[in-house]
Tab-separated table of C-alpha atoms in Angstrom:
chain	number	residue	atom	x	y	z
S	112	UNK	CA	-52.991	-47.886	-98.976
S	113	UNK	CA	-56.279	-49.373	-98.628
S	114	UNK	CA	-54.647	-53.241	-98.771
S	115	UNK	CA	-51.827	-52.213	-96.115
S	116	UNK	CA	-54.811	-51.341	-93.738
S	117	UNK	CA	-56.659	-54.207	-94.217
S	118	UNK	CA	-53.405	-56.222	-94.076
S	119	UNK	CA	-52.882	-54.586	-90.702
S	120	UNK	CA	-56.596	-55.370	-89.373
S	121	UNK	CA	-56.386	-58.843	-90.368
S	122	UNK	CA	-52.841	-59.289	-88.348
S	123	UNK	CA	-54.782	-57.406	-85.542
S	124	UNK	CA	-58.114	-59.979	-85.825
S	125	UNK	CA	-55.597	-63.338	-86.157
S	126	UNK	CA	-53.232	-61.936	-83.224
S	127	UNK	CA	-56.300	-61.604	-80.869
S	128	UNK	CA	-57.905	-64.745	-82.122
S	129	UNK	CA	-54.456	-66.884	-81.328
S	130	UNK	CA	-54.378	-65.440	-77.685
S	131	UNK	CA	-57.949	-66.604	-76.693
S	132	UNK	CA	-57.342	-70.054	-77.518
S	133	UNK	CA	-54.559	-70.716	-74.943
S	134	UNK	CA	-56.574	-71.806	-71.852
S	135	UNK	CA	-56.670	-69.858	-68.745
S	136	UNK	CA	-54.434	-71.333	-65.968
S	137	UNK	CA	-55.920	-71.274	-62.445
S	138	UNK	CA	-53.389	-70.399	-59.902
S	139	UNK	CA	-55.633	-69.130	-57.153
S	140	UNK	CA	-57.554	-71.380	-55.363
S	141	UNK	CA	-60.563	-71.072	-51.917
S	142	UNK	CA	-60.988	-74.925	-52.232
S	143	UNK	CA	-58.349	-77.110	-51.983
S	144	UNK	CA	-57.102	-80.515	-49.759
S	145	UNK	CA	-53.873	-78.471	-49.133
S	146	UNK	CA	-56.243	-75.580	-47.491
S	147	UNK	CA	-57.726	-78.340	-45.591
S	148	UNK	CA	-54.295	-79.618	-44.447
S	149	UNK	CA	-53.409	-76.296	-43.156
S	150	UNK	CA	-56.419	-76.081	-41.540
S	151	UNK	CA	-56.339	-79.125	-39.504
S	152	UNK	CA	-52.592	-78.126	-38.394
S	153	UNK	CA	-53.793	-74.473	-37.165
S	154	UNK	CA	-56.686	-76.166	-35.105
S	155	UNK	CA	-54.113	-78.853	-33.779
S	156	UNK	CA	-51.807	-76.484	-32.816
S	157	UNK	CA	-54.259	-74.116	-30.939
S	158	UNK	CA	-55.443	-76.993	-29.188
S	159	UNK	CA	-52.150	-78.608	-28.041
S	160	UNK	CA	-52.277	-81.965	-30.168
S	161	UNK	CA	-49.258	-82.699	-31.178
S	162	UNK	CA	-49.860	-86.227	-32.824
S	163	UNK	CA	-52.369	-84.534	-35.208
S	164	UNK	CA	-50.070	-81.568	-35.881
S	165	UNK	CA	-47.201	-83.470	-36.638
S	166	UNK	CA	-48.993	-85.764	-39.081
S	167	UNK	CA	-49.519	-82.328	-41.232
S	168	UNK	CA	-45.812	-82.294	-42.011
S	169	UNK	CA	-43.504	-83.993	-43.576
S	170	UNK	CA	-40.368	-85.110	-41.499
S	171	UNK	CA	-37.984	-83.090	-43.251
S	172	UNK	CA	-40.201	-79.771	-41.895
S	173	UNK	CA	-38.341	-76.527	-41.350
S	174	UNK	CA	-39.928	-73.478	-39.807
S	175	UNK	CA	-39.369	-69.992	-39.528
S	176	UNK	CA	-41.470	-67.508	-37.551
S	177	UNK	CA	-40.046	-63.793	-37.666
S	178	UNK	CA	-36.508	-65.222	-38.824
S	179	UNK	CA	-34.706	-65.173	-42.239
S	180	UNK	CA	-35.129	-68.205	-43.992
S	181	UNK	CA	-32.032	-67.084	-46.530
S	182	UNK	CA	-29.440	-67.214	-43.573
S	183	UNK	CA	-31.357	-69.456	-40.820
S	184	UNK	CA	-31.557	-73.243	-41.042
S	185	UNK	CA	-35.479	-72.877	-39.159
S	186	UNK	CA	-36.315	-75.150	-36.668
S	187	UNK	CA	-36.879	-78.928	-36.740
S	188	UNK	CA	-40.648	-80.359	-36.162
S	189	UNK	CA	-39.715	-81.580	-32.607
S	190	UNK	CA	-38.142	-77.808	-32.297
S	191	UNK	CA	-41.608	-76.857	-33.286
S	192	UNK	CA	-43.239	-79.029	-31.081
S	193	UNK	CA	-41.027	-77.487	-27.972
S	194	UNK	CA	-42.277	-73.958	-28.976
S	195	UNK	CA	-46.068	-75.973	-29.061
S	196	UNK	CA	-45.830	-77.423	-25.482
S	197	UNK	CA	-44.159	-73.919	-24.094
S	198	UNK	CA	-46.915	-71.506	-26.196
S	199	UNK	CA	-49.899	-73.746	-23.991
S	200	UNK	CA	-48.477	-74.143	-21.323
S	201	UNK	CA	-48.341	-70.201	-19.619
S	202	UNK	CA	-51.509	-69.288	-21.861
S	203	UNK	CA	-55.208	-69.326	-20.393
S	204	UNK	CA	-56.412	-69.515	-24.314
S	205	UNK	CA	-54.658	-69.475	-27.508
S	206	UNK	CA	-56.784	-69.139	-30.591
S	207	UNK	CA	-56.968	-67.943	-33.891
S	208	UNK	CA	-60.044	-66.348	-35.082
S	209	UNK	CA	-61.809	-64.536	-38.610
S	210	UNK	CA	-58.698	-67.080	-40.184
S	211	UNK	CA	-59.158	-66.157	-44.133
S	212	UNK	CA	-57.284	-68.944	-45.943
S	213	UNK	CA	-56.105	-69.324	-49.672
S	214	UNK	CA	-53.775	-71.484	-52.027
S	215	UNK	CA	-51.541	-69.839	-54.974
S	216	UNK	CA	-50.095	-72.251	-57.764
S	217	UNK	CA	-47.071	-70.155	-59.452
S	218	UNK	CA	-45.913	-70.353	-63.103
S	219	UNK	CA	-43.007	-73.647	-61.329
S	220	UNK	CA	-46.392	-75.670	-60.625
S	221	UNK	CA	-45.364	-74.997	-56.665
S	222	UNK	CA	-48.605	-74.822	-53.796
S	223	UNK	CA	-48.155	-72.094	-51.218
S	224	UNK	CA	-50.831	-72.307	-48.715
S	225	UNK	CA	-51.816	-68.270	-46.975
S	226	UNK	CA	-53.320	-68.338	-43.584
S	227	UNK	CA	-53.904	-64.985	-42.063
S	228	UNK	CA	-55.802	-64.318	-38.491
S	229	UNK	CA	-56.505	-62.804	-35.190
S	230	UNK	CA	-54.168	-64.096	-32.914
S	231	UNK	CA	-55.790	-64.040	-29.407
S	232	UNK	CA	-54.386	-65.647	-26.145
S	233	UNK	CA	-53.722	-64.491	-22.722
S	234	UNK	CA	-50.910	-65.301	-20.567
S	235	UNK	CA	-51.800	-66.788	-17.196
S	236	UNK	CA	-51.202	-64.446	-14.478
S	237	UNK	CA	-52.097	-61.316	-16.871
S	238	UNK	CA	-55.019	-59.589	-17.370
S	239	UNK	CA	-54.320	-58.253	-20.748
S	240	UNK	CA	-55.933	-60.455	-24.005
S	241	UNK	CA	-53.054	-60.047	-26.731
S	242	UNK	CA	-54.865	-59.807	-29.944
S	243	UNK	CA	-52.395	-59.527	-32.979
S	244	UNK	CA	-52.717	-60.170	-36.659
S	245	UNK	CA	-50.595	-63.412	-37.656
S	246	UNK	CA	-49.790	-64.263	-41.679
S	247	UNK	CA	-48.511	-68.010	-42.422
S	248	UNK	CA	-47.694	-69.134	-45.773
S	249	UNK	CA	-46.968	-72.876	-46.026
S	250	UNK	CA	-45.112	-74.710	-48.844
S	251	UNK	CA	-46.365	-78.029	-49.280
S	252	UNK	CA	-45.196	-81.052	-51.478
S	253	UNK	CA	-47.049	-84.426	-51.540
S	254	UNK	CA	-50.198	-83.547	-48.994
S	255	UNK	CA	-47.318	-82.966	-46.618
S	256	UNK	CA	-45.923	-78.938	-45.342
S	257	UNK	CA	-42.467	-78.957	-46.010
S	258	UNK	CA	-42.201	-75.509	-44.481
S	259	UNK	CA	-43.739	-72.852	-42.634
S	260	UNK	CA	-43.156	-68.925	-42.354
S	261	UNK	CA	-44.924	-66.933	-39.929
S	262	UNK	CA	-44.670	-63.278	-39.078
S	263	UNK	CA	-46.808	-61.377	-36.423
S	264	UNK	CA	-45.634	-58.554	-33.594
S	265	UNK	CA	-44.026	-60.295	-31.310
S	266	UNK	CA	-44.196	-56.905	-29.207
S	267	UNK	CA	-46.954	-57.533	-27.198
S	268	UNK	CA	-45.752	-61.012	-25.808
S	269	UNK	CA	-42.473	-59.496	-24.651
S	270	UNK	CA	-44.450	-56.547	-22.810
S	271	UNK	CA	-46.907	-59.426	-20.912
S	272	UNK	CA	-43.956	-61.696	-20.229
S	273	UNK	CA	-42.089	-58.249	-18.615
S	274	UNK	CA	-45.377	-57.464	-16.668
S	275	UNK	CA	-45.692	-61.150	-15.185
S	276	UNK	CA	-42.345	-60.875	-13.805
S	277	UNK	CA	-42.909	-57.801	-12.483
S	278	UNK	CA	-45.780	-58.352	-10.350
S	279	UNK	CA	-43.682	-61.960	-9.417
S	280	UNK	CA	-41.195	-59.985	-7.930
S	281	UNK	CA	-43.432	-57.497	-5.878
C-alpha cells in the first residue's frame, strides 16, 4: 500500500513538473504598434482627416457600427468616409475622451484591437452635449484594420436630430 502511494505522489510531482515547463503565452497586450494604429485612426477621425484615417486601413475595409456583421456586407472605406464628412459636419465638437485601449491575441494567432470611450459631441443648433459610452474592436492584419465594429446608443442622436427639426419648423 505504501508503494501505490508513493507511486501516486510521484505521478502527482512529474504531472505538475511537465505543466510548468510549457511557456506562458501572452495574449493580452497595453503596448502594441496595432494600439498605436488604432489610436491614430480615432484621433483622425475626431478631427475630420480623412487622408490620415484612411491610411489606417487596408482597402479591402468593412465596417459595422450597431449592424450584424453575420447578415450585413458593412460599409466600404469611402462609405465610411461619407458617414466621416456627415458626423463633422452638423457637430460643434466630436471627441472621444478617458479612451482605455487594449490588444487580445487568441489561441488562431489573430490581433483584435478594444477601444472603449466617452463619446462627446454636440449638434449645432442644440444645446444638449451627447455624452455616450462607445466600444470598438478592430481586426487588423498586416499593420492595416481590416474591419471595424462599433456599438454605442444611438438614442440620444435621434432625440437631438428630432429636437433640431423641431425648433426649424417653429
Amino acid at each position: 500500500m505504501k508503494r501505490l502511494d508513493f507511486l501516486i505522489m510521484l505521478a502527482i510531482l512529474f504531472g505538475m513538473a511537465g505543466c510548468q515547463n510549457e511557456p506562458v503565452k501572452k495574449q493580452y497586450f497595453k503596448e502594441a504598434s496595432e494600439i498605436e494604429l488604432v489610436k491614430k485612426a480615432a484621433i483622425a477621425f475626431q478631427n475630420n482627416d480623412p487622408e490620415t484615417y484612411r491610411s489606417c486601413f487596408a482597402d479591402t475595409a468593412r465596417f459595422w457600427h450597431n449592424q450584424n456583421w453575420v447578415t450585413d456586407p458593412g460599409l466600404t472605406m469611402d462609405e465610411q468616409l461619407q458617414i466621416l464628412k456627415m458626423v463633422v459636419s452638423n457637430k460643434e465638437y466630436y471627441r472621444y475622451e478617458d479612451p482605455i485601449v487594449e490588444m487580445i491575441m487568441p489561441d488562431d494567432k489573430t490581433h483584435w484591437v478594444h477601444y472603449w470611450a466617452i463619446l462627446k459631441t454636440k449638434y449645432i443648433g442644440d444645446d444638449v452635449e451627447i455624452t455616450v459610452p462607445i466600444h470598438f474592436a478592430f481586426s487588423i492584419v498586416d499593420n492595416k484594420i481590416v474591419h471595424e465594429y462599433g456599438l454605442h446608443d444611438s438614442l440620444p442622436f435621434y432625440l437631438a436630430e428630432q429636437r433640431i427639426k423641431e425648433a426649424s419648423v417653429k
